[in-house]
PDB file of C-alpha atoms in Angstrom:
ATOM      1  CA  UNK A   1     198.826 -76.327  19.433  1.00 85.00           C
ATOM      2  CA  UNK A   2     198.856 -73.317  21.668  1.00 89.00           C
ATOM      3  CA  UNK A   3     200.722 -72.741  24.903  1.00 94.00           C
ATOM      4  CA  UNK A   4     199.574 -70.046  27.283  1.00 96.00           C
ATOM      5  CA  UNK A   5     201.640 -68.751  30.170  1.00 97.00           C
ATOM      6  CA  UNK A   6     200.056 -66.586  32.841  1.00 97.00           C
ATOM      7  CA  UNK A   7     201.864 -64.280  35.204  1.00 97.00           C
ATOM      8  CA  UNK A   8     201.131 -61.474  37.625  1.00 98.00           C
ATOM      9  CA  UNK A   9     199.349 -63.291  40.403  1.00 97.00           C
ATOM     10  CA  UNK A  10     200.245 -62.870  44.037  1.00 97.00           C
ATOM     11  CA  UNK A  11     199.104 -61.703  47.431  1.00 98.00           C
ATOM     12  CA  UNK A  12     197.358 -58.356  47.714  1.00 98.00           C
ATOM     13  CA  UNK A  13     195.303 -56.620  50.369  1.00 98.00           C
ATOM     14  CA  UNK A  14     191.639 -55.955  49.857  1.00 98.00           C
ATOM     15  CA  UNK A  15     191.160 -52.799  47.827  1.00 97.00           C
ATOM     16  CA  UNK A  16     194.410 -53.295  45.965  1.00 98.00           C
ATOM     17  CA  UNK A  17     195.113 -54.010  42.317  1.00 98.00           C
ATOM     18  CA  UNK A  18     196.854 -56.624  40.234  1.00 98.00           C
ATOM     19  CA  UNK A  19     197.509 -56.992  36.537  1.00 98.00           C
ATOM     20  CA  UNK A  20     197.598 -60.456  35.061  1.00 98.00           C
ATOM     21  CA  UNK A  21     199.229 -61.220  31.747  1.00 98.00           C
ATOM     22  CA  UNK A  22     198.937 -64.188  29.436  1.00 98.00           C
ATOM     23  CA  UNK A  23     201.482 -64.732  26.706  1.00 97.00           C
ATOM     24  CA  UNK A  24     200.611 -67.080  23.876  1.00 94.00           C
ATOM     25  CA  UNK A  25     203.104 -69.239  22.030  1.00 91.00           C
ATOM     26  CA  UNK A  26     201.825 -68.102  18.649  1.00 87.00           C
ATOM     27  CA  UNK A  27     199.895 -65.298  17.052  1.00 84.00           C
ATOM     28  CA  UNK A  28     196.528 -64.572  18.582  1.00 84.00           C
ATOM     29  CA  UNK A  29     195.151 -62.130  16.010  1.00 80.00           C
ATOM     30  CA  UNK A  30     193.104 -64.900  14.403  1.00 81.00           C
ATOM     31  CA  UNK A  31     191.944 -66.469  17.648  1.00 79.00           C
ATOM     32  CA  UNK A  32     188.197 -66.038  17.984  1.00 82.00           C
ATOM     33  CA  UNK A  33     188.312 -65.175  21.637  1.00 93.00           C
ATOM     34  CA  UNK A  34     190.755 -64.932  24.481  1.00 95.00           C
ATOM     35  CA  UNK A  35     189.561 -65.027  28.016  1.00 97.00           C
ATOM     36  CA  UNK A  36     190.246 -65.217  31.697  1.00 98.00           C
ATOM     37  CA  UNK A  37     188.527 -67.675  33.985  1.00 98.00           C
ATOM     38  CA  UNK A  38     188.955 -68.358  37.651  1.00 98.00           C
ATOM     39  CA  UNK A  39     188.431 -71.196  40.063  1.00 98.00           C
ATOM     40  CA  UNK A  40     188.136 -70.675  43.784  1.00 96.00           C
ATOM     41  CA  UNK A  41     188.635 -73.549  46.241  1.00 92.00           C
ATOM     42  CA  UNK A  42     185.656 -75.862  46.211  1.00 94.00           C
ATOM     43  CA  UNK A  43     183.992 -74.031  43.347  1.00 96.00           C
ATOM     44  CA  UNK A  44     183.624 -74.528  39.635  1.00 97.00           C
ATOM     45  CA  UNK A  45     185.668 -72.626  37.118  1.00 97.00           C
ATOM     46  CA  UNK A  46     183.856 -69.485  36.019  1.00 97.00           C
ATOM     47  CA  UNK A  47     184.227 -66.853  33.345  1.00 97.00           C
ATOM     48  CA  UNK A  48     185.867 -63.625  34.416  1.00 98.00           C
ATOM     49  CA  UNK A  49     186.199 -61.802  31.109  1.00 98.00           C
ATOM     50  CA  UNK A  50     186.450 -62.518  27.432  1.00 97.00           C
ATOM     51  CA  UNK A  51     187.585 -60.518  24.405  1.00 96.00           C
ATOM     52  CA  UNK A  52     187.050 -61.302  20.721  1.00 93.00           C
ATOM     53  CA  UNK A  53     189.243 -60.578  17.721  1.00 90.00           C
ATOM     54  CA  UNK A  54     187.173 -57.461  17.113  1.00 89.00           C
ATOM     55  CA  UNK A  55     187.710 -56.280  20.649  1.00 91.00           C
ATOM     56  CA  UNK A  56     184.228 -57.045  21.888  1.00 95.00           C
ATOM     57  CA  UNK A  57     184.321 -57.799  25.577  1.00 96.00           C
ATOM     58  CA  UNK A  58     182.063 -59.451  28.060  1.00 95.00           C
ATOM     59  CA  UNK A  59     182.442 -59.781  31.795  1.00 97.00           C
ATOM     60  CA  UNK A  60     180.925 -61.674  34.645  1.00 95.00           C
ATOM     61  CA  UNK A  61     178.184 -59.399  35.940  1.00 92.00           C
ATOM     62  CA  UNK A  62     179.676 -59.236  39.420  1.00 88.00           C
ATOM     63  CA  UNK A  63     183.000 -57.996  38.077  1.00 90.00           C
ATOM     64  CA  UNK A  64     181.913 -55.239  35.744  1.00 82.00           C
ATOM     65  CA  UNK A  65     183.574 -51.970  36.597  1.00 90.00           C
ATOM     66  CA  UNK A  66     186.416 -53.529  38.552  1.00 96.00           C
ATOM     67  CA  UNK A  67     188.121 -55.753  35.979  1.00 97.00           C
ATOM     68  CA  UNK A  68     189.278 -54.829  32.478  1.00 97.00           C
ATOM     69  CA  UNK A  69     190.464 -57.229  29.814  1.00 98.00           C
ATOM     70  CA  UNK A  70     192.648 -56.178  26.918  1.00 96.00           C
ATOM     71  CA  UNK A  71     194.632 -57.815  24.167  1.00 94.00           C
ATOM     72  CA  UNK A  72     197.789 -56.846  22.305  1.00 93.00           C
ATOM     73  CA  UNK A  73     197.958 -58.898  19.143  1.00 90.00           C
ATOM     74  CA  UNK A  74     201.432 -57.616  18.310  1.00 92.00           C
ATOM     75  CA  UNK A  75     202.733 -59.108  21.562  1.00 94.00           C
ATOM     76  CA  UNK A  76     200.464 -62.164  21.584  1.00 94.00           C
ATOM     77  CA  UNK A  77     199.321 -61.045  25.006  1.00 95.00           C
ATOM     78  CA  UNK A  78     196.052 -60.790  26.850  1.00 97.00           C
ATOM     79  CA  UNK A  79     195.900 -58.870  30.105  1.00 98.00           C
ATOM     80  CA  UNK A  80     193.478 -58.527  32.972  1.00 98.00           C
ATOM     81  CA  UNK A  81     193.575 -55.420  35.106  1.00 98.00           C
ATOM     82  CA  UNK A  82     191.936 -56.073  38.458  1.00 98.00           C
ATOM     83  CA  UNK A  83     191.069 -53.178  40.732  1.00 98.00           C
ATOM     84  CA  UNK A  84     189.325 -52.868  44.090  1.00 97.00           C
ATOM     85  CA  UNK A  85     190.065 -56.490  44.813  1.00 98.00           C
ATOM     86  CA  UNK A  86     188.007 -58.333  47.385  1.00 97.00           C
ATOM     87  CA  UNK A  87     188.754 -61.465  49.399  1.00 96.00           C
ATOM     88  CA  UNK A  88     186.146 -63.299  47.329  1.00 96.00           C
ATOM     89  CA  UNK A  89     188.308 -62.683  44.247  1.00 97.00           C
ATOM     90  CA  UNK A  90     190.815 -65.166  45.659  1.00 97.00           C
ATOM     91  CA  UNK A  91     191.224 -67.939  43.093  1.00 98.00           C
ATOM     92  CA  UNK A  92     193.460 -69.456  40.492  1.00 98.00           C
ATOM     93  CA  UNK A  93     193.104 -67.421  37.325  1.00 98.00           C
ATOM     94  CA  UNK A  94     193.402 -69.209  34.011  1.00 98.00           C
ATOM     95  CA  UNK A  95     193.967 -67.863  30.537  1.00 98.00           C
ATOM     96  CA  UNK A  96     192.006 -69.439  27.694  1.00 97.00           C
ATOM     97  CA  UNK A  97     192.181 -69.247  23.930  1.00 95.00           C
ATOM     98  CA  UNK A  98     189.212 -70.388  21.875  1.00 91.00           C
ATOM     99  CA  UNK A  99     189.737 -70.684  18.148  1.00 85.00           C
ATOM    100  CA  UNK A 100     189.323 -72.918  15.144  1.00 83.00           C
ATOM    101  CA  UNK A 101     192.122 -75.202  16.315  1.00 83.00           C
ATOM    102  CA  UNK A 102     190.473 -75.751  19.669  1.00 88.00           C
ATOM    103  CA  UNK A 103     190.379 -74.457  23.203  1.00 92.00           C
ATOM    104  CA  UNK A 104     193.560 -74.188  25.230  1.00 95.00           C
ATOM    105  CA  UNK A 105     194.316 -73.354  28.843  1.00 97.00           C
ATOM    106  CA  UNK A 106     197.278 -72.018  30.704  1.00 97.00           C
ATOM    107  CA  UNK A 107     198.526 -73.485  33.957  1.00 97.00           C
ATOM    108  CA  UNK A 108     196.950 -70.731  36.027  1.00 97.00           C
ATOM    109  CA  UNK A 109     198.219 -68.056  38.359  1.00 98.00           C
ATOM    110  CA  UNK A 110     197.130 -67.741  41.975  1.00 98.00           C
ATOM    111  CA  UNK A 111     195.584 -64.542  43.240  1.00 98.00           C
ATOM    112  CA  UNK A 112     195.108 -64.213  46.978  1.00 98.00           C
ATOM    113  CA  UNK A 113     193.299 -61.223  48.435  1.00 98.00           C
ATOM    114  CA  UNK A 114     193.645 -60.720  52.167  1.00 97.00           C
ATOM    115  CA  UNK A 115     191.078 -58.897  54.253  1.00 94.00           C
TER     116      UNK A 115
END
């Protein structure tokens, strides 16, 4: 079992920045991949960014250059730095772990970007 707790969401003006954090209840060094997903109102959940145990990252094409994912295995933490935020980035952001024991989700943190 894995519990993920996100934090760092909030209200920000367009052009601003936020840093989301996800703390896992147990070690993540062996987790195949950790990721961030988001779900806007009326839309399906979509991948934002993903990072593997070897540090390989992949991003949604529309977010490359603005968002950066990182992981700190010593702190069981995955972070998402979001810059140059746009109103269309408004969504609930979810942390995900994907490993041999299964896929787990956090409860989500709301990001609202005002124009």
